[in-house]
Amino acid sequence: MFQHNMFDSHNFLLDMTRKTPENELDLIRDDEFETKSGTDIMEGASGDDQDPNKRPKKKQYHRHTQHQIQELESFFKECPHPDDKQRKDLGKRLGLEPLQVKFWFQNKRTQMKSQHERHENTQLRNENDKLRAENIRYKEALTTATCPNCGGPAAIGEMSFDEQHLRIENARLREEIDRISGIAAKYVGKPMLNYPQLPSLGGNNIVHQLGEMFTTTTTTTGGDLLRSISGPSDADKPIVIELAVSAMEELIRLAQTGEPLWINSDNNDNVLLNEEEYARTFPRGIGPKSLALKSEASKESALVIINYINLVEILMDVNQWTNFFTGIVSKATILEVLSTGVAGNYNGALQVMTAEFQVPSPLVPTRENYFVRYCKQHGDGTWAVVDVSLENLRSTSVSRCRRRPSGCVIQELPNGYSKVTWIEHVEVDDRAVNNIYRPLVDSGLAFGAKRWVATLERQCERLASVMASNIPTGDVITSPEGRKSMLKLAERMVMSFCAGVGASTAHTWTTLSGSGADDVRVMTRKSIDDPGRPPGIVLSAATSFWMPVPTKRVFDFLRDENSRNEWDILSNGGLVQEMAHIANGRDSGNSVSLLRVNSGNSSQNNMLILQESCLDSTGSYVIYAPVDIAAMNVVLSGGDPDYVALLPSGFAILPDGSSNAENSNAAGGSLLTVAFQILVDSVPTAKLSLGSVATVNSLIKCTVERIKASITCENA
C-alpha cells in the first residue's frame, strides 16, 4: 500500500505537468509583453483613398513612450483590472486612446499569467524528479532490508518503529489498569487483578530498577562521564524507547497544565513547579530524587520569528543546535540514532546524545548530561522535542546532573511564526557554584527555560536579518553577499569566544592568584592547521566579578565606540570610528560593527576590529577581534569568511540574580566576565614563558580597573 500510494503521487504530479505543456505557454510571444512596447494599432485607409490598383498600406506601429510605460506599470500595481472610467481618465492623462489602454492591460495580465504558469510548471517538474529519486531509493532500501533478529529478508512490518511504540503503549495501559484496579480494590474489597508483563519491555519494574540504580550508585566527575559513555546496549534500547515515550507524554502535560501543577512566584515574574503535585501527577519517570541533588524547574512561552519546520530541524541537528545556542551548549554529540523518523521530517526520530551546558564564566561548573532526544508530531499542528536522562542505565556511576523530561512544544502559526513553550526540569548538585553566581543560578536565569527562550528569540531575529533582502536604513553594507559573509564571520567569532570563556571539561583553568572571586584564570590551547585561528599557542585569560551597576548600563558603555578608548588598552587612546554596521535584531544593541582605530602609533594605524554586541532579557555580550584589512575586503565583497584568522576577546554581562534582575534598567548589579586571547610563541605548552602569562595577567587586570573606574564614575 505504501508503494502504491507513492506511485500514485508520482502519476498525479506527472499528469499535472502534462496539463500545462510548454508549447501551449509559448503560443504567446514574449516580445508582445515587453514593458518597452505599447499597443500596436493599424491605421486603415479612408474611403476616398481606397484604390483597388494600389497595394494596401503597411501596418504602422505606435510605441509607447518611456513615461507612458512607467505610468501604466505603476497603475497596474495598484489596479490590474481598471474599469471604463479609469481607462478613459488614464488615457486622457497619458495621451492614449481608451482602447490602447485596454489592450495594454490585457497584454500585461496575460504576460503575468504566463510567467506564473511557467514558474509553477518548473516547480512541479522539480518536485516530480525529487519524488522519482526518493521512490528509487525506497525501492533499493526495501530490496536490501534484513531482519534484525534472524538476518534474513525482512517484511515492512518487521522494521517499523510504530510496532515498538504500540508495544510500549500496551505496557503503559497495563500499568494504568493495575493502578486503577488497586484504587478500586481499596473501596470494594476485591483483590487487585494481575496482568502478565511484557518481558522485552520490563513493564512497571523498569521505573523501580532505574530508581534502585540511582540510589545505589556513586557520583563521578562530569568530564569522566562524557568521555566514558557510549551508546545504549541492545538490552537497554527497549527501556530507552519507553522512557522517551513516557517523557513525551509528561512534557505535553507540563506545557498545557497550569495551577496547581505550576504556581506563580512571590513577585509573579516566574512560575514554579509544585513538587508535591508533580509527584502525584507523574508517579512514573526516571526514579526518585537523590537527597544530594536540588530540583530546578521552569516554564516559559514566547512567539518567535521562525517556521516550525526550521525550528524542529535546528533542534534535531546537533551541529545547528550547538551553534544556535552557543552561549548555553558548550559541546554536544550524538552517540546513536535509534530512529530517523518518517521520511522527509523528524516525526518519530530518536537520538541518544551527550551534551554539556554552561554559563559564560569559569566560576560556574558546567552541567553534563547523557540523554535521549525524542521528536514527535501531534495531530493538532503541534510538534514536541523532549530530552530525558539515561545516566541511570549505567551500572557504575551517574552524573552530578540529570534531566527529567525537558524540552519544548512548538505550535505552528499561519503567519510563519511559531509559539514555543519551553520546559526545563533538572536535578543537580550545584555546591561548586561560586557564591557571587549562586543567586543567578537559583533564579533560573542561568540554566532555566527563560534563558533558552530569550536566546531562541534573539537568534531567530539574527537569522531573519541574515535572510532579509531589504537593507535597513543606516546600514553601510548594502551588498547581500557582503552582509551574509560578515555576519557569518561574526557568528564564528562569538562561538569561539563562548567556547573559551566557560568552565567546560575540555579546558583546564589555572588560577594565577589567590585573592578570591577576582582571580584571573588562564588556559592554553594549541592551534595547528586551523584555518580560523592563527597557528601556535593561544593563551586565554578570564576573570569574573560583580559591579553595582545595571547590566544595560554596562552593555551600552562597552559597545559604544566613543567610550572605547577609556578601557581598551590595545587602542592606545586612539580615536575609534565605526566603518560599517549591520543591525541584526529589533533592539538597537544587537548589531555587528567594523571599527577602525586611528592610533598615533604608525605600526597600529588603521587597525580594524570586528565587533558583535547582542542583548536579551537574560544577559548580553560584547565580543570583538582584530582583523586583517585585506581579509575584511574579501569578506565585504562576499568572499568566504572561514579562512579569516580570529582571536576573539570580549565581555559577558549577566544580571546578579536579584529580584529585579530581569529588568536590565532597574537598580541592581551585574556579573561581568572579561576574557582575552593572545597568540604566544609556537612552543610546547610545558615551556610557555612566564612573560606571556604575566603579560596577559597584567592586560586583563588593567582593563578591569579601567572599566570599574569609568563605569562607576559615569553611573555616579
XYZ file of C-alpha atoms in Angstrom, residues 69-590:
522
model
C 5.038 52.805 -19.772
C 6.139 53.860 -16.275
C 2.727 55.350 -15.526
C 0.937 52.263 -16.839
C 3.198 49.952 -14.818
C 2.608 51.995 -11.681
C -1.169 51.971 -12.191
C -1.105 48.193 -12.876
C 0.481 47.522 -9.482
C -2.427 49.306 -7.788
C -5.266 48.157 -10.064
C -4.665 45.397 -12.645
C -8.352 45.486 -13.775
C -9.347 49.132 -14.427
C -12.929 49.943 -15.396
C -14.031 52.065 -18.351
C -13.842 55.334 -16.451
C -10.346 54.573 -15.121
C -9.124 53.613 -18.604
C -10.574 56.804 -20.067
C -9.018 59.021 -17.389
C -5.671 57.262 -17.679
C -5.691 57.560 -21.490
C -6.553 61.255 -21.324
C -3.696 61.854 -18.881
C -1.165 59.917 -20.988
C -2.412 60.944 -24.436
C -3.662 57.460 -25.335
C -6.934 56.115 -26.605
C -9.014 54.079 -24.103
C -8.720 51.127 -26.495
C -4.941 51.354 -26.350
C -5.045 51.355 -22.541
C -7.425 48.373 -22.575
C -5.139 46.352 -24.885
C -2.063 47.196 -22.806
C -3.690 45.951 -19.588
C -4.916 42.781 -21.315
C -1.403 42.034 -22.585
C 0.111 42.768 -19.205
C -2.274 40.428 -17.390
C -1.629 37.688 -19.944
C 2.092 38.161 -19.537
C 1.919 37.830 -15.726
C -0.251 34.720 -16.024
C 2.164 33.163 -18.496
C 5.165 33.807 -16.268
C 3.359 32.367 -13.239
C 2.378 29.206 -15.145
C 5.925 28.677 -16.352
C 7.274 29.033 -12.822
C 4.640 26.639 -11.476
C 5.430 24.139 -14.214
C 9.126 24.239 -13.308
C 8.322 23.653 -9.647
C 6.120 20.667 -10.491
C 8.873 19.171 -12.607
C 11.434 19.553 -9.831
C 9.065 18.020 -7.297
C 8.374 15.147 -9.638
C 12.102 14.498 -10.057
C 12.560 14.518 -6.280
C 9.711 12.030 -5.761
C 11.040 9.769 -8.518
C 14.522 9.744 -6.938
C 13.029 9.126 -3.498
C 10.941 6.251 -4.858
C 14.044 4.629 -6.368
C 15.844 4.992 -3.035
C 12.940 3.371 -1.164
C 12.853 0.503 -3.635
C 16.552 -0.171 -3.087
C 16.126 0.013 0.696
C 13.227 -2.451 0.642
C 15.104 -4.932 -1.532
C 18.126 -4.948 0.802
C 16.246 -4.886 4.135
C 17.105 -7.634 6.617
C 15.507 -8.818 9.834
C 17.454 -7.658 12.918
C 16.795 -10.998 14.671
C 17.488 -13.676 12.072
C 19.375 -11.753 9.412
C 17.041 -12.899 6.638
C 14.835 -10.834 4.332
C 12.505 -8.596 6.310
C 8.936 -7.563 5.712
C 7.974 -3.942 6.111
C 6.141 -4.568 9.339
C 9.235 -6.071 10.982
C 11.169 -2.825 10.558
C 8.523 -0.392 11.803
C 9.240 1.813 14.786
C 5.475 2.067 15.282
C 5.410 -1.572 16.377
C 7.793 -0.773 19.222
C 5.631 2.218 20.102
C 2.466 0.093 20.218
C 4.106 -2.471 22.473
C 5.208 0.315 24.805
C 1.707 1.771 24.782
C 0.342 -1.697 25.600
C 2.629 -1.940 28.613
C 1.613 1.554 29.747
C -2.073 0.677 29.526
C -1.466 -2.463 31.580
C 0.198 -0.335 34.244
C -2.759 2.031 34.187
C -5.169 -0.907 34.638
C -3.091 -2.166 37.573
C -3.146 1.260 39.200
C -6.910 1.720 38.737
C -7.559 -1.814 39.936
C -5.511 -1.097 43.051
C -7.540 2.008 43.801
C -10.806 0.147 43.228
C -9.725 -2.726 45.497
C -9.387 -0.322 48.429
C -13.067 0.614 48.141
C -14.827 -2.572 47.070
C -12.631 -5.043 48.917
C -11.802 -7.136 45.869
C -8.296 -8.349 45.123
C -6.285 -6.430 42.556
C -6.014 -8.028 39.122
C -2.601 -9.140 37.952
C -1.647 -8.948 34.293
C 1.409 -10.558 32.776
C 4.170 -8.098 31.889
C 5.946 -7.900 28.544
C 9.368 -9.419 29.158
C 11.017 -7.428 26.391
C 9.996 -4.125 27.983
C 10.150 -4.958 31.644
C 6.821 -3.256 32.373
C 6.472 -1.242 35.562
C 9.636 -2.792 37.020
C 11.732 -0.572 34.745
C 10.921 2.519 36.795
C 11.821 0.767 40.043
C 15.013 -0.664 38.547
C 16.107 2.807 37.464
C 15.332 4.210 40.887
C 17.368 1.490 42.600
C 20.273 2.080 40.228
C 20.297 5.745 41.081
C 20.172 5.350 44.843
C 22.962 2.750 44.965
C 25.482 4.259 42.531
C 28.234 6.780 43.158
C 28.922 10.139 41.570
C 31.763 10.783 39.144
C 33.132 13.957 37.648
C 31.409 15.380 34.614
C 34.437 15.082 32.391
C 34.761 11.348 33.090
C 31.064 10.911 32.358
C 31.095 12.380 28.863
C 34.374 10.711 27.918
C 33.363 7.228 29.015
C 29.749 6.994 27.812
C 28.855 5.093 24.675
C 25.538 4.235 23.049
C 22.994 2.025 24.842
C 23.254 -1.745 24.617
C 20.667 -3.780 22.722
C 19.156 -4.882 26.032
C 18.721 -1.246 27.133
C 17.139 0.037 23.924
C 13.555 -1.017 24.845
C 13.998 0.851 28.139
C 15.266 3.903 26.272
C 12.229 3.845 23.971
C 9.822 3.533 26.889
C 11.475 6.417 28.715
C 11.258 8.584 25.593
C 7.543 7.897 25.060
C 6.758 8.466 28.728
C 8.818 11.692 28.739
C 6.914 12.980 25.713
C 3.576 12.495 27.489
C 4.907 14.260 30.569
C 6.289 17.197 28.581
C 2.965 17.788 26.820
C 1.075 17.772 30.110
C 3.624 20.071 31.777
C 3.302 22.530 28.894
C -0.505 22.517 28.801
C -1.243 22.453 32.555
C -1.385 25.481 34.851
C -2.301 25.552 38.519
C -1.952 23.690 40.798
C 0.956 21.995 38.998
C 2.536 25.385 38.237
C 2.208 28.234 40.714
C 3.263 31.888 40.468
C 6.349 33.042 42.332
C 6.201 35.729 45.015
C 6.955 38.529 42.541
C 4.730 36.940 39.824
C 7.616 37.092 37.341
C 8.088 33.323 37.120
C 6.096 30.152 37.557
C 7.320 27.476 39.948
C 6.708 23.750 39.875
C 4.673 22.381 42.773
C 6.858 19.412 43.740
C 4.127 17.596 45.683
C 1.613 17.966 42.883
C 4.246 16.838 40.383
C 4.947 13.663 42.367
C 1.216 12.866 42.428
C 0.662 13.664 38.750
C 3.702 11.802 37.395
C 4.410 8.763 39.614
C 6.464 7.155 36.845
C 9.711 8.530 35.455
C 13.447 8.151 35.986
C 13.239 7.278 39.650
C 13.191 9.157 42.969
C 15.376 12.184 43.504
C 18.579 11.771 45.473
C 18.936 13.859 48.612
C 22.251 15.182 47.243
C 20.547 16.858 44.298
C 18.473 20.039 44.121
C 15.450 20.363 41.815
C 15.209 23.195 39.305
C 12.075 23.546 37.188
C 10.947 26.434 34.995
C 8.485 27.179 32.204
C 8.469 29.958 29.599
C 6.426 30.740 26.453
C 7.025 33.112 23.542
C 6.244 33.808 19.881
C 9.359 33.503 17.733
C 10.105 34.576 14.158
C 10.781 31.151 12.702
C 8.838 28.483 10.858
C 8.137 25.372 12.935
C 9.805 23.130 10.324
C 13.072 25.076 10.554
C 12.969 25.113 14.352
C 12.471 21.341 14.558
C 15.394 20.836 12.185
C 17.632 23.065 14.339
C 16.740 21.118 17.485
C 17.302 17.710 15.877
C 20.561 18.598 14.076
C 23.257 18.518 16.757
C 25.562 20.944 14.931
C 22.830 23.507 14.294
C 21.574 23.116 17.870
C 25.057 23.723 19.325
C 25.670 26.758 17.108
C 22.207 28.222 17.694
C 22.526 28.024 21.495
C 26.286 28.568 21.594
C 26.133 30.550 24.855
C 24.367 27.646 26.618
C 25.576 24.454 24.882
C 29.359 24.197 25.008
C 29.502 20.821 23.235
C 27.165 18.016 22.166
C 27.477 14.647 20.451
C 25.027 12.113 19.012
C 26.092 8.651 20.180
C 23.462 6.640 18.309
C 20.366 7.254 16.198
C 17.669 4.753 17.176
C 15.166 6.115 14.652
C 15.426 8.720 11.895
C 11.684 9.332 11.887
C 9.290 9.493 8.968
C 10.872 10.167 5.577
C 11.039 13.886 4.955
C 10.747 15.049 8.569
C 11.765 14.155 12.129
C 8.429 12.742 13.310
C 9.377 9.768 15.481
C 13.136 10.491 15.498
C 15.098 9.121 18.481
C 18.678 10.168 19.258
C 20.918 9.149 22.147
C 23.152 12.115 22.992
C 25.573 13.720 25.397
C 25.720 17.468 25.978
C 27.452 19.970 28.219
C 25.638 23.139 29.324
C 27.472 26.250 30.516
C 27.307 29.799 31.817
C 29.858 32.234 30.299
C 32.135 32.313 33.336
C 34.857 29.994 34.692
C 33.225 30.306 38.147
C 30.141 28.206 37.290
C 30.729 24.471 36.680
C 29.182 23.024 33.550
C 26.340 20.514 33.633
C 26.865 17.291 31.675
C 24.039 15.010 30.609
C 23.579 11.661 28.871
C 20.039 11.591 27.481
C 17.673 10.527 24.717
C 16.007 13.141 22.499
C 12.616 12.282 21.000
C 10.689 14.302 18.394
C 7.008 13.756 17.686
C 4.299 15.482 15.655
C 0.830 15.729 17.170
C -2.428 15.879 15.305
C -3.318 19.454 16.228
C -0.449 21.032 14.285
C 1.917 20.757 17.233
C 5.448 19.384 17.430
C 7.372 18.498 20.558
C 11.025 17.697 21.256
C 11.823 16.165 24.636
C 15.013 15.127 26.470
C 15.219 12.702 29.372
C 18.326 11.440 31.171
C 19.764 7.969 30.688
C 22.514 8.171 33.323
C 20.733 5.550 35.421
C 21.273 2.926 32.733
C 24.946 2.925 33.679
C 25.578 0.467 36.475
C 28.682 2.123 37.952
C 28.199 5.857 38.185
C 25.934 8.793 37.416
C 26.374 12.448 36.622
C 26.013 15.319 39.040
C 23.070 16.460 36.931
C 20.176 14.609 35.336
C 17.347 15.871 33.171
C 13.786 14.962 33.914
C 11.548 15.444 30.853
C 12.634 18.786 29.403
C 12.277 20.390 26.013
C 9.829 22.463 24.036
C 6.368 22.259 22.492
C 6.089 24.069 19.151
C 2.758 25.204 17.743
C 2.709 26.325 14.115
C 1.046 29.660 13.356
C -0.382 30.730 9.977
C 1.895 33.787 9.612
C 5.131 31.768 9.593
C 5.772 32.366 13.291
C 5.802 29.677 15.979
C 4.550 29.607 19.540
C 7.098 27.892 21.768
C 6.555 26.634 25.307
C 9.841 25.615 26.934
C 10.208 23.339 29.954
C 13.466 22.892 31.897
C 13.403 20.355 34.735
C 16.708 19.141 36.159
C 18.140 17.750 39.372
C 21.659 18.953 40.052
C 24.454 19.155 42.581
C 25.324 22.877 42.433
C 27.538 23.127 45.512
C 30.583 24.047 43.393
C 28.969 27.267 42.084
C 30.844 30.390 43.209
C 28.937 32.491 45.738
C 28.637 35.572 43.515
C 26.857 33.463 40.855
C 24.627 31.486 43.223
C 21.690 33.974 43.181
C 21.768 33.933 39.368
C 21.690 30.123 39.251
C 18.945 29.946 41.901
C 16.799 32.456 39.988
C 16.750 30.220 36.893
C 18.328 32.878 34.650
C 21.500 30.810 34.286
C 20.167 27.441 33.066
C 16.362 27.816 33.142
C 13.691 27.996 30.460
C 13.757 31.806 30.366
C 17.378 31.802 29.169
C 16.660 29.196 26.472
C 13.664 31.151 25.158
C 15.475 34.510 25.294
C 18.390 33.038 23.332
C 15.959 31.481 20.847
C 14.191 34.824 20.266
C 17.465 36.686 19.743
C 18.899 34.056 17.389
C 15.687 33.957 15.341
C 15.906 37.722 14.876
C 19.545 37.331 13.837
C 18.623 34.600 11.362
C 15.860 36.786 9.927
C 18.328 39.631 9.409
C 20.673 37.303 7.512
C 17.860 36.210 5.178
C 16.351 39.689 4.771
C 16.507 41.244 1.316
C 15.533 44.773 2.368
C 18.501 46.623 3.861
C 17.622 48.688 6.970
C 18.307 52.404 6.852
C 21.719 53.221 8.298
C 23.490 50.030 7.255
C 26.605 50.841 5.260
C 26.992 47.365 3.762
C 24.320 47.141 1.094
C 25.577 44.035 -0.718
C 23.589 40.934 0.372
C 26.654 38.717 -0.151
C 28.851 41.050 1.901
C 26.289 41.191 4.722
C 25.985 37.409 4.883
C 29.768 36.892 4.865
C 30.303 39.456 7.626
C 27.513 38.018 9.789
C 28.920 34.508 9.278
C 32.370 35.682 10.369
C 30.880 37.390 13.442
C 28.962 34.206 14.290
C 32.201 32.192 14.284
C 33.822 34.847 16.469
C 31.025 34.580 19.056
C 31.209 30.780 19.049
C 34.972 30.848 19.599
C 34.581 33.318 22.472
C 31.878 31.272 24.229
C 33.889 28.064 23.802
C 36.870 29.625 25.571
C 35.248 31.501 28.453
C 33.243 28.830 30.309
C 34.281 26.096 32.702
C 33.987 23.335 30.109
C 35.513 19.964 30.958
C 37.513 20.232 27.730
C 39.562 23.067 29.268
C 41.818 23.187 32.300
C 41.907 26.581 34.000
C 44.870 27.600 36.156
C 44.417 30.277 38.828
C 47.177 32.907 38.828
C 46.447 34.427 42.230
C 44.563 33.578 45.387
C 42.759 36.829 46.084
C 39.237 35.427 45.849
C 36.499 35.867 43.267
C 38.549 38.335 41.191
C 41.169 35.700 40.371
C 42.478 35.653 36.832
C 42.296 32.188 35.341
C 44.349 31.169 32.321
C 44.488 28.194 29.985
C 46.393 27.339 26.842
C 45.285 25.731 23.611
C 47.471 24.661 20.721
C 46.302 25.696 17.263
C 47.536 23.515 14.399
C 46.173 23.591 10.852
C 43.115 25.542 11.975
C 42.176 27.980 9.171
C 40.112 30.063 11.576
C 42.843 30.589 14.201
C 46.490 31.663 13.913
C 48.937 28.742 14.336
C 50.725 28.489 17.656
C 49.907 28.547 21.352
C 46.770 30.521 22.188
C 46.706 31.825 25.747
C 43.224 32.539 27.142
C 42.638 34.514 30.310
C 39.343 35.285 32.042
C 38.048 36.797 35.255
C 34.553 37.400 36.640
C 33.464 39.996 39.169
C 30.397 41.850 40.471
C 29.645 45.509 39.758
C 26.958 47.682 41.414
C 25.751 48.886 38.006
C 22.703 47.702 35.958
C 23.520 45.340 33.102
C 22.103 47.678 30.429
C 24.399 50.484 31.562
C 27.456 48.231 31.409
C 26.428 46.919 27.986
C 25.885 50.378 26.494
C 29.235 51.597 27.834
C 31.267 48.679 26.472
C 29.702 48.588 22.998
C 29.938 52.348 22.390
C 32.924 53.132 20.152
C 33.151 56.652 21.641
C 33.977 55.274 25.107
C 36.280 52.513 23.889
C 39.494 54.473 24.472
C 38.590 54.649 28.178
C 39.157 50.925 28.706
C 40.756 49.384 25.595
C 44.497 49.274 26.203
C 45.243 47.980 22.706
C 43.783 51.101 21.073
C 46.384 53.262 22.881
C 43.879 56.048 23.352
C 43.305 56.393 19.620
C 40.086 57.561 18.062
C 37.718 54.677 17.265
C 35.415 55.121 14.280
C 32.607 52.826 13.091
C 33.176 51.960 9.430
C 30.288 49.538 8.852
C 27.184 48.487 10.752
C 24.694 45.641 10.364
C 21.603 45.565 12.589
C 20.566 42.010 13.448
C 17.693 42.439 15.883
C 14.856 44.684 16.967
C 16.930 46.134 19.810
C 19.480 48.701 18.662
C 22.117 46.947 20.760
C 22.008 43.837 18.566
